[in-house]
Coordinates of C-alpha atoms in Angstrom, one line a residue:
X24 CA 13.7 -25.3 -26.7
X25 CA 11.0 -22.5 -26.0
X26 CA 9.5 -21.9 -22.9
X27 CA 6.3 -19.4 -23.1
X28 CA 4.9 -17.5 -20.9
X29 CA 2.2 -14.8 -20.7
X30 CA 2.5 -11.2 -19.2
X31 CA -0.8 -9.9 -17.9
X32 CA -0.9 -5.9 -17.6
X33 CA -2.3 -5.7 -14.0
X34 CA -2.9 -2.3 -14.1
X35 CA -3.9 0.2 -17.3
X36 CA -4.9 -1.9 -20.6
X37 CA -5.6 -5.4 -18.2
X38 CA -4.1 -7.4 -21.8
X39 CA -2.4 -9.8 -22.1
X40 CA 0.8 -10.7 -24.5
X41 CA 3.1 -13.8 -25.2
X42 CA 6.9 -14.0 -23.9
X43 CA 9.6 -16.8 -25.4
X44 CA 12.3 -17.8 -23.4
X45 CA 14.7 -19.7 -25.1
X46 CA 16.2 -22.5 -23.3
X47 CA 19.6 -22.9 -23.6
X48 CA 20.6 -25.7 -20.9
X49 CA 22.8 -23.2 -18.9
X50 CA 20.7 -21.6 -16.8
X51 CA 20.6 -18.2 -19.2
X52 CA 19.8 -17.1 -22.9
X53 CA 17.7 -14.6 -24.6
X54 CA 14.0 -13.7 -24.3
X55 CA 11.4 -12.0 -27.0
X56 CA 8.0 -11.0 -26.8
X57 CA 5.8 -8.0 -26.7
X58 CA 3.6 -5.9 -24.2
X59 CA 0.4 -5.5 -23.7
X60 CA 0.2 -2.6 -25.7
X61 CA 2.0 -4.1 -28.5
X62 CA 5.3 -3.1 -27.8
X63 CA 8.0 -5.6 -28.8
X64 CA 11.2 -6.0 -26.8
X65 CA 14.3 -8.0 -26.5
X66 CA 16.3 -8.9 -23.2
X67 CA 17.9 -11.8 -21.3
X68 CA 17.0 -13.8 -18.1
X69 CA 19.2 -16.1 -15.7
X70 CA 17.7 -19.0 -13.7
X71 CA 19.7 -20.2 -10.6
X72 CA 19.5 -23.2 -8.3
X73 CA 19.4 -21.1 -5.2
X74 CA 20.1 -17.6 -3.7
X75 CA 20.0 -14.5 -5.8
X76 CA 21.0 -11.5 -3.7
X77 CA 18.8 -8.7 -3.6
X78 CA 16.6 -11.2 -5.5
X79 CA 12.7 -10.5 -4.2
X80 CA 11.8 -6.6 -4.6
X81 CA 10.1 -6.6 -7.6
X82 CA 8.9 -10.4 -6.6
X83 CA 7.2 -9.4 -3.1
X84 CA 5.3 -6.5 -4.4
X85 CA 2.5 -9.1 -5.5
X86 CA 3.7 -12.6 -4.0
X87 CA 4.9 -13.9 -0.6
X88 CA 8.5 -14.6 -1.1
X89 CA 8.2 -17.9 1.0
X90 CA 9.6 -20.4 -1.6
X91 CA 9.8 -24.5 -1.2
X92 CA 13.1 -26.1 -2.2
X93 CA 12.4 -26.9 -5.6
X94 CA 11.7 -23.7 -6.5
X95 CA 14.7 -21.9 -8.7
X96 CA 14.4 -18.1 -8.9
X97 CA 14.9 -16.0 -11.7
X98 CA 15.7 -12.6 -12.8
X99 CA 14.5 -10.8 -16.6
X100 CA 15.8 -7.6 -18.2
X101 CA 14.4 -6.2 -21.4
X102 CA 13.9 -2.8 -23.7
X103 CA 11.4 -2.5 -26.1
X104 CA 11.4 -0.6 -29.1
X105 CA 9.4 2.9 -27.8
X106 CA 11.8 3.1 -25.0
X107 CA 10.6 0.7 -22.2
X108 CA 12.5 -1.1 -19.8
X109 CA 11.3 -3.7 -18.0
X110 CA 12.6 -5.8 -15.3
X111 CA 10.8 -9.0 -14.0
X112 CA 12.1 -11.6 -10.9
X113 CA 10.4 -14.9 -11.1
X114 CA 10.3 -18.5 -9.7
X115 CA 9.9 -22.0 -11.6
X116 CA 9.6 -25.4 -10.5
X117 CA 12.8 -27.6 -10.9
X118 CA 13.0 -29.6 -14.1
X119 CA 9.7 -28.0 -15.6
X120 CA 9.1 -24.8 -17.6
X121 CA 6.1 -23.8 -15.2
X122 CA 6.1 -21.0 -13.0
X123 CA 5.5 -17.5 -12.3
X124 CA 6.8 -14.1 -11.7
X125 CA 6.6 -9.8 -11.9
X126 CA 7.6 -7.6 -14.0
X127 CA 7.9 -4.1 -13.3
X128 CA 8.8 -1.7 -16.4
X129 CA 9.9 2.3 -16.6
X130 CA 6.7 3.5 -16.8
X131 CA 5.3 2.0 -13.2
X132 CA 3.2 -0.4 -15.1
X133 CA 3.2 -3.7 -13.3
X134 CA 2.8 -7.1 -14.7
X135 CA 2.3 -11.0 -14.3
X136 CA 4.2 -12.9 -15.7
X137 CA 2.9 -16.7 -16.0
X138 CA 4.7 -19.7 -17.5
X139 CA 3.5 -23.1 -18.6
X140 CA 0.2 -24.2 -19.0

């Protein structure tokens, strides 16, 4: 299964680009999309019931990290193909691809990242 999401440059070009996260059933597996600025990059995420540490950095630059119990937290890594990193912490709602998140990538360029919808 495919979840997708959207990544919305909140800063610089203010575009917006697609994300797939394939669903795997365990909790990991790989993810593919492209910036903004059309950049395409390849990475991995991990989804976990409860308690990441040092999960929340990246999150609480842009959101309140106050989450309800069926909320499962999320962290992203991927490079793209000019050379940017990018690293994104993220929440979604248990037994539902919906959700949302931030990115943050080597450049200081910071994103949205939305799922569902």
């Amino acid at each position: 299964m495919t979840i997708n999401a959207r990544i919305y440059d909140l800063g610089g070009s203010g575009g917006v680009a697609n994300a797939e996260f394939k669903w795997t059933g365990s909790g990991t597996g790989p993810l593919t999309g492209s910036l903004p600025d059309g950049e395409s990059f390849r990475g991995e995420y991990t989804t976990v019931a409860s308690g990441i540490t040092g999960w929340g950095t990246t999150f609480s630059s842009v959101y309140t990290v106050n989450l309800s119990n069926d909320l499962q937290r999320g962290s992203a890594i991927a490079t793209g193909n000019r050379g940017t990193v990018i690293d994104c912490e993220y929440v979604v709602r248990s037994g539902s691809a919906t959700g949302y998140g931030v990115c943050r990538d080597n450049k200081k360029r910071t994103y949205r990242l939305m799922f569902g919808g």
